[in-house]
C-alpha cells in the first residue's frame, strides 16, 4: 500500500499512526506540500482532483479522505478498531469521524496559518477550534462517566485516531489545550498505546521509559 | 475570596485529572504553575518555568519522584532542588539551581495550592464530590448571575443540584469545578455536566464574548 | 526597543524561487515590506512608506535591510562549491524572539529530549567539552569540536554515529552549521538557519542547506529538516519570557551552553538587542 504523505500533515499522520498501531506496512511517497505545493501538481491532481493529501493506493484502489483510509486499514487488518455491533457505538464512531472534519477546518487551518503562512481569518479559526475542543471535552467527560476512556467505546477506534492529531497539534495554531483536562487524559491514553508513533509537534512521552542510569564519559 | 491569594488556598485541579506520573499546567492568581504527581502519588506545584532556559515545566515529564524539563531533561525534586542535568551526568547540581515551589493540599478529590503558608486548611465539600472542571470566559459576577446565586466566602456557589467552586484565572477567565452529591448516579452526573455547559453559555453571553459556534 | 545596531544588518525576506510580480507582503522589524519582482524580473523590496530597500540574492533567499548595511552579506564559501545540492526548506513562522530561534539552533544538549531517536537518544546525553571563541578578525561566534552521539544524524545516515559539528554565527539572526557528512567524510554538510525578525517576539525562519547527498530525494531532504525544526518550534513557543534574556541571573547556563553564552555576550557587545530582554528595561 502506497501513501502519498507529508510529514507535517496531521491527516497523513492519522494514516501512519493507524498503520503503526495495527502493524500494517505502508510504502511512503513524500509529497512536497511546503514549499513546493506538489499536492497541486498534475500528477497528484490526477489521483485526487480535490488537491488534498493523504492519498492511499492499494492496487487499483485509490482512496482519498483520511477517515475513509482509516476505515479501510482497520477493516483489512484490525476490525476491532471499527465499531462493534452495538447501534450506539456504531453511531458514535460515525459522529466523531464526521466531527474530525471540523477539527481539520478549524484547528488545522489555524495551524497552517500560524505555521506555514497560509491565508485565513485566524481569530475566527481559533474561535471555531476552541468551540470544537469544548465539544470534544464534553463528549469525553460523558464517556468517562459511563466508564469508557475513548470516544466510542472503552477501547480506541478509528474515531479516536481521526480526532487525535489535530487536537494534539492545536497549540501549533495558537489554540491552547490547558483548559481541557479530559482531552489531556484521553490524549495520554492514546500516546501510551503499544506501537504509538509521534509526529513533529507531538513529543515522546519520555516517562514511558525508565530513567537511564548514565555514567560520565560513557556517552 | 480571590482579591488576595497570598496565604489562601486556590482549587487548581481535580485529583482525578492528575494521575500518578503526570504533569498538568495550572494557574494560581496570575501565575502559571506546573502541577505534577509523582509515581508514588505525591502532588507538587512549582513555577511553570525551568530556570535553565525558561521552558515551561508543565510540558515536561514525571519519572519516579522527579519532574523533568522536556527541553534538556533537567530534573527537579518535589522540594524544587535540581537533581540531575543530563548533559553533565557526573555533576551534582548545586543547591542554587531550583524552581520555586508552592504549598499543596489534596482533599475530597480537589487539589489546592497556596502562595505562602496559609493558616487555615482548604474548605470541606460536605457530601459533595467533584465531577469535572471547565474554564468559563467570564468573571465571577456573570457566573453568579448565570447560576442565580452568589459565591460564599470560600468561592462556592450553590446552584440547584450542583455546586460550583470558582477560581479566577486571568482577567475575564474563571476555572470552575463542578460538584455533585456523592451519591449521584451516572445519569444524574451526565445531566449535571450538561447543566454546567448551559451555565457556561449563559455566563459567556452575559460577558459578551461567548465562543463562536 | 533598540533597533539601531541591528537595523543595518541583512535579513532573509523570501525565497528567490518564489519571487513573483504579485509579491510577498511581510514585515521586517515591525515595518511592513513587499518583496516582489519588478517588470524586468529583478527582485525589489519596498518599505512601508514606499521607499526602496537594498536587495541581495544569495543562498536561495532574497535579503534586505531597513538600514544602510556597512558590510556585505556574510560569505558561505560552500555555496559556490561544485557537487553540493542546495535545498530551500521553506518558511516556518514561530512566535518567539528571533534570537531565541538562533540560540536553540546552537544547542545540542536538547537533542535526546526534543529530537528523540533522530539527533539524540538517552542514555547518550552527555555533552563533551568543545571550543568556543569570538573570532575578532571576522567578528563571528564559532564553536568547534562539538561532538554528539546521534541515532540518525542525517537522511543519508543509516545508523547511529558520533557526529561532529561546527557552529558559526556571522550575523545576529543567522547561523551556519557544519556537520559530519556521512557519504563524504572529508567534507562538511552545511545547514543554515536564516531568521527574519518580523517583530521582537515573532519571526519567520528560513532553513537552507548545501549538502553532499546524491541519493536522497529533494523532498526527503526538505522533510527531514522540517521535521527537526517543527520539533523545535513547540519548545520555542513555550519559553518564558519570549525575548532572549541577555543579563545573567534570569537563566542558568552550564558548560554545555558555552556557545549560547558566547552568542549572548557577542549580542550584548554589539548592542544587538532587538528581540532581547535586558534587566534595565
XYZ file of C-alpha atoms in Angstrom:
713
model
C 0.000 0.000 0.000
C 1.374 3.359 -1.016
C 0.606 6.512 0.961
C 1.080 9.947 -0.570
C 2.061 11.727 2.565
C 3.503 14.899 4.063
C 5.451 14.582 7.298
C 3.838 17.718 8.771
C 0.289 16.804 7.726
C -1.882 15.730 10.662
C -4.150 13.889 8.207
C -1.208 11.966 6.771
C -0.139 11.245 10.330
C -3.567 9.737 11.111
C -2.902 7.076 8.496
C 0.701 6.463 9.541
C -0.384 6.231 13.189
C -3.238 3.819 12.439
C -0.901 1.639 10.351
C 1.729 1.630 13.103
C -0.812 0.715 15.797
C -2.194 -2.242 13.839
C 1.074 -3.380 12.267
C 0.336 -2.531 8.632
C 3.318 -1.670 6.457
C 2.988 1.399 4.244
C 5.185 2.491 1.404
C 5.511 6.247 1.900
C 5.626 8.579 -1.083
C 6.568 12.007 0.344
C 4.761 14.957 -1.235
C 6.489 18.365 -1.256
C 3.472 20.217 0.162
C 5.601 23.059 1.516
C 7.280 24.935 -0.025
C 6.762 23.047 -3.331
C 2.902 22.849 -3.429
C 3.283 19.432 -5.062
C -0.212 18.399 -3.942
C -1.459 20.745 -6.677
C 0.786 19.223 -9.349
C -0.803 17.447 -12.351
C 0.356 14.031 -11.079
C -1.282 14.468 -7.674
C -4.418 16.152 -9.052
C -4.930 13.188 -11.380
C -5.064 10.977 -8.291
C -7.130 13.397 -6.227
C -8.796 16.316 -8.017
C -9.502 17.877 -4.606
C -5.778 18.554 -4.295
C -5.579 17.198 -0.765
C -3.373 14.595 0.844
C -3.162 11.876 2.087
C -3.962 9.559 -0.815
C -3.772 5.782 -0.433
C -3.098 3.498 -3.386
C -3.668 -0.221 -2.965
C -3.520 -1.964 -6.328
C -6.330 -0.487 -8.404
C -7.916 1.172 -5.407
C -7.288 4.865 -4.846
C -8.661 6.327 -1.616
C -8.760 9.938 -0.514
C -10.117 11.442 2.742
C -8.246 10.244 5.805
C -11.340 8.869 7.604
C -12.039 6.540 4.677
C -8.428 5.411 4.636
C -8.532 4.692 8.386
C -11.650 2.567 7.928
C -10.009 0.701 5.053
C -6.856 -0.125 7.029
C -8.819 -1.210 10.086
C -11.284 -3.324 8.082
C -8.391 -5.093 6.378
C -6.092 -5.658 9.322
C -7.752 -4.924 12.676
C -11.583 -4.890 12.653
C -11.751 -4.315 16.414
C -10.764 -0.698 15.649
C -14.116 -0.347 13.869
C -17.460 -0.029 15.656
C -18.803 -3.211 17.245
C -22.365 -4.435 16.897
C -23.998 -2.021 19.339
C -26.008 0.587 17.420
C -24.921 3.427 19.687
C -21.268 2.502 19.336
C -21.576 2.442 15.539
C -23.304 5.821 15.643
C -20.681 7.338 17.925
C -17.876 6.230 15.618
C -19.671 7.951 12.727
C -20.384 11.031 14.805
C -16.745 11.593 15.720
C -15.478 10.712 12.244
C -17.713 13.499 10.905
C -16.670 15.787 13.724
C -12.995 15.257 12.825
C -13.619 17.188 9.604
C -14.496 20.227 11.693
C -11.206 19.901 13.572
C -9.380 19.978 10.233
C -11.336 23.032 9.083
C -10.738 24.959 12.307
C -7.626 23.821 14.206
C -5.941 22.538 11.039
C -6.486 25.786 9.151
C -5.338 27.832 12.161
C -2.158 25.745 12.276
C -1.456 26.236 8.563
C -1.984 29.963 9.003
C 0.224 30.346 12.054
C 2.976 27.993 10.946
C 3.169 27.956 7.154
C 1.585 31.383 6.473
C -1.467 30.052 4.613
C -4.331 32.585 4.324
C -7.287 32.554 6.713
C -9.273 34.535 9.293
C -7.162 33.444 12.227
C -9.397 34.798 15.004
C -12.438 33.002 13.565
C -10.496 29.758 13.021
C -9.173 29.788 16.566
C -12.635 30.501 17.996
C -14.129 27.635 15.959
C -11.273 25.422 17.116
C -11.948 26.273 20.745
C -15.642 25.523 20.294
C -14.765 22.120 18.799
C -12.387 21.339 21.672
C -15.144 22.154 24.160
C -17.453 19.708 22.388
C -14.795 17.037 22.421
C -14.067 17.647 26.109
C -17.771 17.392 26.960
C -18.104 14.187 24.926
C -15.106 12.632 26.640
C -16.374 13.688 30.091
C -19.642 11.859 29.417
C -17.809 8.775 28.141
C -15.659 8.834 31.255
C -18.784 8.968 33.432
C -20.015 5.895 31.526
C -16.718 4.198 32.353
C -15.235 4.496 28.879
C -11.852 6.012 28.157
C -12.271 6.576 24.415
C -14.704 8.352 22.121
C -16.919 5.449 21.111
C -16.072 2.622 23.481
C -13.695 1.577 26.244
C -11.199 0.701 23.533
C -9.721 3.014 20.905
C -11.393 3.067 17.496
C -10.803 4.773 14.163
C -12.767 7.721 15.590
C -10.088 8.405 18.189
C -7.339 8.264 15.567
C -9.348 10.603 13.300
C -9.640 13.220 16.063
C -6.336 12.925 17.903
C -3.779 14.606 15.572
C -5.468 17.975 15.021
C -6.307 18.153 18.733
C -2.788 17.323 19.897
C -1.346 19.879 17.455
C -3.818 22.655 18.325
C -1.084 24.717 20.070
C 0.767 24.926 16.714
C -2.151 27.108 15.601
C -2.191 29.181 18.767
C -5.077 27.288 20.417
C -4.100 26.207 23.924
C -5.086 22.845 25.415
C -4.651 23.882 29.053
C -8.394 24.131 29.718
C -9.300 20.537 28.764
C -8.289 18.019 31.451
C -10.256 15.140 29.966
C -8.798 15.669 26.490
C -5.405 15.531 28.193
C -6.191 12.146 29.795
C -7.533 10.786 26.502
C -4.509 12.049 24.603
C -2.235 10.431 27.130
C -4.087 7.116 26.858
C -3.615 7.165 23.081
C 0.036 8.166 23.309
C 0.663 5.284 25.692
C -0.671 2.622 23.284
C 1.774 -0.026 22.079
C 3.081 0.920 18.670
C 2.217 4.625 19.023
C 4.360 6.892 16.830
C 4.871 10.652 17.054
C 4.963 13.412 14.500
C 6.780 16.760 14.780
C 4.958 18.832 17.403
C 3.974 15.769 19.465
C 6.964 14.830 21.556
C 7.887 11.458 23.030
C 6.429 10.539 26.433
C 9.857 10.009 27.968
C 8.303 8.781 31.201
C 7.216 5.564 29.480
C 10.868 4.505 29.593
C 12.667 4.275 32.929
C 15.346 6.832 33.639
C 18.599 5.540 32.168
C 21.486 5.112 34.544
C 24.282 7.087 32.987
C 27.924 7.388 33.895
C 30.060 10.358 32.846
C 32.246 9.635 29.851
C 30.016 6.808 28.711
C 28.286 8.849 26.018
C -12.155 35.422 48.063
C -9.872 35.991 45.126
C -8.573 39.507 45.650
C -5.843 38.299 47.966
C -4.480 34.847 47.158
C -1.462 35.107 49.452
C -1.895 32.669 52.267
C -5.217 31.314 50.997
C -5.956 28.099 49.142
C -6.874 28.073 45.448
C -8.569 24.990 43.957
C -6.386 24.424 40.875
C -7.433 20.974 39.635
C -9.314 17.795 40.411
C -7.406 14.804 41.762
C -8.844 12.521 39.080
C -7.419 14.736 36.330
C -3.863 14.288 37.590
C -2.937 10.581 37.598
C 0.355 9.366 39.066
C 3.344 10.120 36.858
C 1.840 13.123 35.042
C 2.161 16.903 34.959
C -0.507 19.493 34.067
C -0.394 23.250 33.596
C -2.428 25.179 36.182
C -2.825 28.718 37.426
C -2.894 30.441 40.768
C -3.697 34.137 40.711
C -1.901 35.387 37.588
C 0.938 32.883 37.730
C 1.371 29.692 35.701
C 2.350 26.631 37.680
C 3.371 23.091 36.837
C 1.212 20.737 38.881
C 2.528 17.188 38.984
C 2.039 13.880 40.739
C 4.946 11.534 41.336
C 4.774 7.808 40.644
C 4.163 7.227 44.366
C 1.204 9.641 44.294
C 2.558 12.816 45.883
C 1.352 16.078 44.355
C 3.718 19.044 43.959
C 3.362 22.529 42.485
C 6.208 24.596 41.097
C 6.704 27.678 38.967
C 5.986 26.725 35.356
C 9.465 27.647 34.193
C 12.728 25.728 34.119
C 15.430 28.152 35.320
C 17.899 26.847 32.720
C 16.333 28.200 29.517
C 12.846 29.298 30.575
C 10.941 26.327 29.127
C 7.534 25.641 30.653
C 7.929 22.731 33.071
C 4.298 21.703 32.526
C 5.445 20.404 29.120
C 7.857 18.092 30.907
C 7.636 14.531 32.167
C 7.490 12.766 35.512
C 9.689 9.808 36.330
C 9.660 8.344 39.816
C 9.642 11.210 42.316
C 11.021 13.913 39.997
C 9.806 16.180 37.238
C 11.995 16.755 34.183
C 12.016 19.580 31.680
C 11.218 18.473 28.120
C 13.910 20.751 26.663
C 17.131 19.402 28.220
C 15.859 16.881 30.745
C 16.913 18.809 33.874
C 15.014 17.189 36.721
C 13.707 18.594 39.982
C 12.539 17.107 43.268
C 9.240 17.943 44.973
C 11.137 20.468 47.103
C 12.297 22.234 43.929
C 16.010 21.409 44.052
C 17.658 20.294 40.817
C 18.553 16.597 40.901
C 20.093 15.937 37.523
C 21.492 17.676 34.441
C 21.717 15.012 31.699
C 24.314 16.983 29.689
C 26.647 16.546 32.676
C 25.935 13.110 34.148
C 28.769 13.372 36.685
C 27.726 16.747 38.049
C 25.887 17.071 41.336
C 23.728 20.152 40.658
C 24.459 22.966 43.119
C 21.779 23.851 45.659
C 21.330 27.235 43.979
C 19.612 25.629 40.971
C 15.989 25.263 41.982
C 12.430 26.029 40.985
C 10.072 27.934 43.261
C 7.512 25.590 44.821
C 4.142 26.192 46.451
C 2.178 24.555 49.245
C -0.232 21.828 48.059
C -3.165 20.152 49.802
C -5.330 17.413 48.381
C -8.724 16.799 49.973
C -12.087 15.406 48.841
C -10.791 14.959 45.289
C -9.641 18.567 44.863
C -6.043 19.809 44.642
C -5.440 23.151 46.358
C -2.366 25.336 46.023
C -1.319 28.400 48.011
C 1.371 31.046 47.833
C 2.948 31.404 51.233
C 1.792 29.374 54.207
C -1.950 29.570 54.837
C -3.064 29.431 58.454
C -6.213 27.505 57.566
C -6.910 24.236 55.779
C -8.887 24.095 52.496
C -12.680 24.162 52.920
C -14.627 20.876 53.150
C -17.053 19.884 50.416
C -19.715 18.460 52.795
C -21.114 15.455 50.985
C -20.319 16.733 47.503
C -17.740 15.288 45.130
C -16.022 16.773 42.084
C -17.495 15.969 38.668
C -15.384 17.962 36.200
C -13.569 21.262 35.723
C -14.276 23.719 32.967
C -12.991 27.124 32.021
C -15.514 29.925 31.575
C -14.596 33.112 29.735
C -16.436 35.277 32.223
C -15.931 36.876 35.606
C -17.400 35.747 38.905
C -20.261 38.251 38.636
C -21.505 36.834 35.322
C -21.189 33.258 36.588
C -23.160 34.187 39.711
C -25.823 35.788 37.518
C -25.978 32.695 35.307
C -26.203 30.440 38.367
C -28.764 32.643 40.098
C -26.738 32.527 43.297
C -23.841 34.303 44.948
C -20.495 32.757 45.872
C -19.880 32.326 49.590
C -16.655 33.364 51.289
C -14.973 30.153 50.102
C -15.811 30.777 46.456
C -18.593 28.173 46.406
C -21.859 28.731 44.514
C -24.939 26.586 45.210
C -26.999 26.287 42.045
C -29.827 23.769 42.036
C -28.419 20.267 42.327
C -24.823 21.279 41.607
C -22.172 23.256 43.439
C -19.575 25.381 41.679
C -16.137 26.007 43.113
C -14.604 29.084 41.460
C -11.009 30.076 40.817
C -10.240 33.231 38.825
C -7.546 32.604 36.205
C -6.840 35.745 34.222
C -8.947 38.821 33.825
C -12.150 37.545 32.242
C -11.424 33.844 32.711
C -12.602 31.617 35.541
C -11.857 27.986 36.297
C -14.967 26.275 37.621
C -15.016 22.930 39.388
C -18.469 21.339 39.199
C -19.528 19.304 42.245
C -22.399 16.850 42.634
C -23.870 14.922 45.591
C -21.634 11.990 46.354
C -24.475 9.511 45.791
C -25.457 10.858 42.342
C -25.824 8.137 39.692
C -24.311 8.219 36.186
C -27.390 9.745 34.530
C -27.536 12.496 37.140
C -23.845 13.207 36.666
C -24.185 13.462 32.875
C -27.103 15.845 33.366
C -25.017 17.900 35.790
C -22.201 18.123 33.244
C -24.649 19.429 30.641
C -26.142 21.851 33.155
C -22.670 23.260 33.689
C -22.213 23.660 29.912
C -25.505 25.577 29.746
C -24.416 27.745 32.623
C -21.156 28.497 30.803
C -23.060 29.571 27.682
C -25.246 31.898 29.731
C -22.337 33.392 31.663
C -20.310 33.953 28.489
C -23.304 35.552 26.743
C -23.555 37.874 29.704
C -19.853 38.568 29.479
C -20.401 39.454 25.837
C -17.723 37.225 24.404
C -19.102 33.755 24.098
C -17.463 31.187 21.872
C -18.258 31.214 18.161
C -20.497 28.335 17.143
C 13.174 48.558 21.867
C 16.610 49.253 20.421
C 16.891 48.729 16.679
C 19.940 50.891 15.976
C 22.671 48.305 15.881
C 20.608 45.648 14.131
C 18.871 47.899 11.619
C 21.925 47.920 9.326
C 22.072 44.114 9.075
C 20.887 41.918 6.190
C 17.845 39.708 6.756
C 16.169 36.981 4.678
C 12.754 38.092 3.419
C 11.762 35.423 0.866
C 12.820 32.600 -1.436
C 14.356 33.577 -4.772
C 12.472 30.661 -6.351
C 9.141 32.096 -5.211
C 9.651 35.690 -6.362
C 6.710 36.908 -8.430
C 5.157 40.134 -9.614
C 2.329 39.948 -7.086
C 4.854 39.883 -4.290
C 5.024 38.642 -0.739
C 3.648 41.018 1.863
C 5.643 40.559 5.002
C 7.387 42.593 7.685
C 10.889 43.377 8.835
C 11.453 44.573 12.394
C 7.897 45.832 12.646
C 7.811 47.576 9.274
C 5.516 46.201 6.535
C 7.508 45.373 3.399
C 6.712 43.985 -0.054
C 9.083 41.501 -1.699
C 8.341 41.233 -5.422
C 9.915 41.015 -8.835
C 9.752 44.149 -10.989
C 8.989 44.452 -14.715
C 12.495 43.267 -15.611
C 12.120 40.279 -13.321
C 14.552 41.707 -10.789
C 13.896 41.438 -7.077
C 12.556 44.571 -5.464
C 11.873 45.163 -1.774
C 9.684 48.096 -0.818
C 9.403 49.505 2.692
C 6.335 50.807 4.472
C 6.471 54.335 3.108
C 7.249 53.221 -0.443
C 10.998 53.617 -0.115
C 13.150 51.115 -1.990
C 15.234 48.910 0.291
C 18.596 47.326 -0.579
C 18.453 43.811 -2.031
C 20.801 40.849 -2.305
C 20.054 37.465 -3.855
C 22.138 34.773 -2.191
C 21.873 31.281 -0.670
C 18.448 30.673 -2.204
C 16.970 33.723 -0.499
C 16.177 37.374 -1.043
C 17.940 39.539 1.550
C 17.147 43.077 2.549
C 17.697 45.674 5.252
C 15.791 48.602 6.715
C 19.025 50.500 7.255
C 22.258 51.096 5.452
C 24.371 47.915 5.684
C 28.025 48.718 6.327
C 29.089 45.184 5.470
C 28.346 42.901 2.559
C 26.200 39.855 3.334
C 28.382 37.294 5.158
C 30.161 34.702 2.982
C 29.346 30.995 2.843
C 32.147 29.652 0.614
C 30.471 26.235 0.395
C 27.620 27.883 -1.526
C 29.951 28.063 -4.546
C 31.400 24.581 -4.193
C 30.630 22.213 -7.101
C 28.829 18.970 -6.297
C 26.676 20.296 -3.479
C 22.890 20.254 -3.551
C 21.209 23.420 -2.400
C 17.929 22.934 -0.579
C 15.313 25.605 0.131
C 13.479 24.189 3.142
C 10.753 26.870 3.128
C 9.454 29.293 5.714
C 8.133 28.411 9.177
C 6.684 31.087 11.451
C 7.447 30.950 15.162
C 6.101 33.090 17.986
C 9.414 33.690 19.702
C 12.280 36.142 19.632
C 14.461 35.738 16.519
C 17.401 35.500 18.925
C 15.809 32.575 20.805
C 15.407 30.762 17.472
C 19.132 31.154 16.745
C 20.169 30.176 20.256
C 18.183 26.955 20.080
C 19.915 26.148 16.774
C 23.284 26.429 18.565
C 22.270 23.967 21.286
C 22.991 20.240 21.199
C 22.013 19.214 24.736
C 18.307 19.141 23.814
C 18.741 16.534 21.072
C 17.861 13.420 23.161
C 14.680 15.015 24.535
C 13.337 17.031 21.604
C 14.730 15.154 18.559
C 14.438 11.736 20.182
C 15.860 8.830 18.155
C 16.928 11.183 15.346
C 19.568 13.621 16.589
C 19.916 12.115 20.053
C 18.648 9.487 22.469
C 19.010 8.625 26.131
C 21.301 7.483 27.671
C 23.682 9.342 25.322
C 23.001 12.745 26.869
C 26.462 13.899 27.893
C 27.878 16.977 26.173
C 31.647 16.649 25.868
C 33.837 19.731 26.155
C 34.134 21.762 22.970
C 35.813 25.009 21.943
C 34.094 28.377 21.623
C 35.585 31.680 20.536
C 34.617 35.038 19.145
C 36.841 35.384 16.058
C 37.788 39.021 16.122
C 39.096 39.140 12.517
C 35.697 38.213 11.070
C 33.644 39.222 14.110
C 31.817 35.889 14.304
C 30.991 33.450 17.091
C 32.495 29.995 16.415
C 32.066 26.700 18.237
C 34.266 23.810 17.124
C 34.948 20.191 18.091
C 31.348 19.747 19.121
C 30.630 16.016 19.225
C 27.388 14.199 19.899
C 26.074 10.663 19.505
C 23.203 10.605 17.031
C 20.897 7.694 16.159
C 20.067 9.140 12.706
C 22.231 12.198 12.076
C 21.077 12.872 8.517
C 18.689 11.482 5.958
C 21.730 9.759 4.425
C 22.855 8.179 7.726
C 21.935 4.521 8.152
C 22.636 4.083 11.851
C 23.973 5.692 14.991
C 27.203 7.679 14.684
C 29.089 10.231 16.721
C 28.599 13.375 14.701
C 30.934 16.328 14.758
C 29.619 19.849 14.452
C 30.970 23.360 13.988
C 28.733 26.371 14.517
C 29.137 29.874 13.173
C 27.154 32.987 13.976
C 28.024 35.520 11.268
C 25.014 37.815 11.842
C 22.695 38.343 14.825
C 19.814 36.293 13.394
C 21.732 33.820 11.205
C 23.706 30.722 11.998
C 25.647 28.289 9.832
C 26.164 24.715 10.986
C 28.897 22.457 9.590
C 28.194 18.832 10.227
C 29.776 15.426 9.554
C 28.806 14.394 6.035
C 28.110 10.636 6.097
C 28.618 9.947 2.342
C 31.763 12.111 2.118
C 33.813 12.066 5.339
C 36.334 14.659 4.117
C 33.655 17.336 3.673
C 31.133 19.070 5.893
C 27.414 19.337 5.224
C 26.192 22.903 5.610
C 22.857 23.596 7.282
C 21.828 27.157 7.964
C 19.168 28.922 9.928
C 18.274 32.299 8.449
C 15.820 34.187 10.646
C 13.666 37.090 9.514
C 12.663 39.211 12.514
C 9.032 40.218 11.902
C 8.962 41.852 15.314
C 10.817 41.342 18.582
C 8.710 38.353 19.581
C 7.780 36.719 16.269
C 9.913 35.549 13.378
C 9.906 33.731 10.058
C 12.576 31.053 9.941
C 14.149 30.001 6.634
C 16.375 26.939 6.934
C 18.640 26.272 3.948
C 21.131 23.505 3.189
C 24.154 22.848 0.979
C 24.755 19.108 1.101
C 26.717 16.335 -0.494
C 23.981 13.758 -0.976
C 23.206 12.351 -4.400
C 20.975 9.571 -3.113
C 18.190 11.178 -1.126
C 15.291 12.837 -2.943
C 14.935 16.584 -2.585
C 11.567 16.130 -0.890
C 13.075 13.740 1.675
C 15.838 16.244 2.437
C 13.280 19.025 2.939
C 11.092 16.825 5.125
C 13.987 15.732 7.318
C 14.896 19.336 8.079
C 11.252 20.386 8.524
C 10.797 17.519 10.982
C 13.713 18.734 13.065
C 12.644 22.357 13.020
C 8.985 21.645 13.822
C 10.117 19.657 16.865
C 11.995 22.765 17.988
C 9.062 25.060 17.280
C 6.923 23.685 20.112
C 9.801 24.418 22.502
C 10.459 27.914 21.165
C 6.820 28.943 21.548
C 6.826 27.904 25.204
C 9.901 29.597 26.586
C 9.311 32.321 29.152
C 9.982 35.148 28.509
C 9.594 35.206 24.736
C 12.512 37.619 24.433
C 16.063 36.382 24.994
C 17.349 37.451 28.434
C 20.817 38.934 27.932
C 21.674 39.693 31.534
C 22.907 36.905 33.791
C 20.587 35.823 36.571
C 17.430 35.244 34.582
C 18.633 31.886 33.225
C 21.278 29.384 34.344
C 23.799 28.110 31.790
C 26.248 25.218 32.228
C 29.391 24.124 30.415
C 27.220 22.581 27.683
C 25.886 26.066 26.936
C 29.217 27.729 26.085
C 28.056 28.570 22.549
C 24.928 30.227 23.876
C 26.962 32.140 26.469
C 29.301 33.440 23.756
C 26.360 34.290 21.497
C 24.661 36.311 24.236
C 27.932 38.069 25.088
C 28.536 38.906 21.403
C 24.973 40.239 21.010
C 25.392 42.427 24.057
C 28.795 43.702 22.995
C 27.352 44.883 19.660
C 24.138 46.161 21.178
C 22.259 43.600 19.075
C 19.286 43.746 21.397
C 16.270 43.682 19.076
C 14.445 40.603 20.479
C 16.422 40.666 23.712
C 15.338 41.410 27.256
C 17.582 43.498 29.447
C 17.175 43.961 33.179
C 17.340 47.709 32.625
C 14.100 47.636 30.633
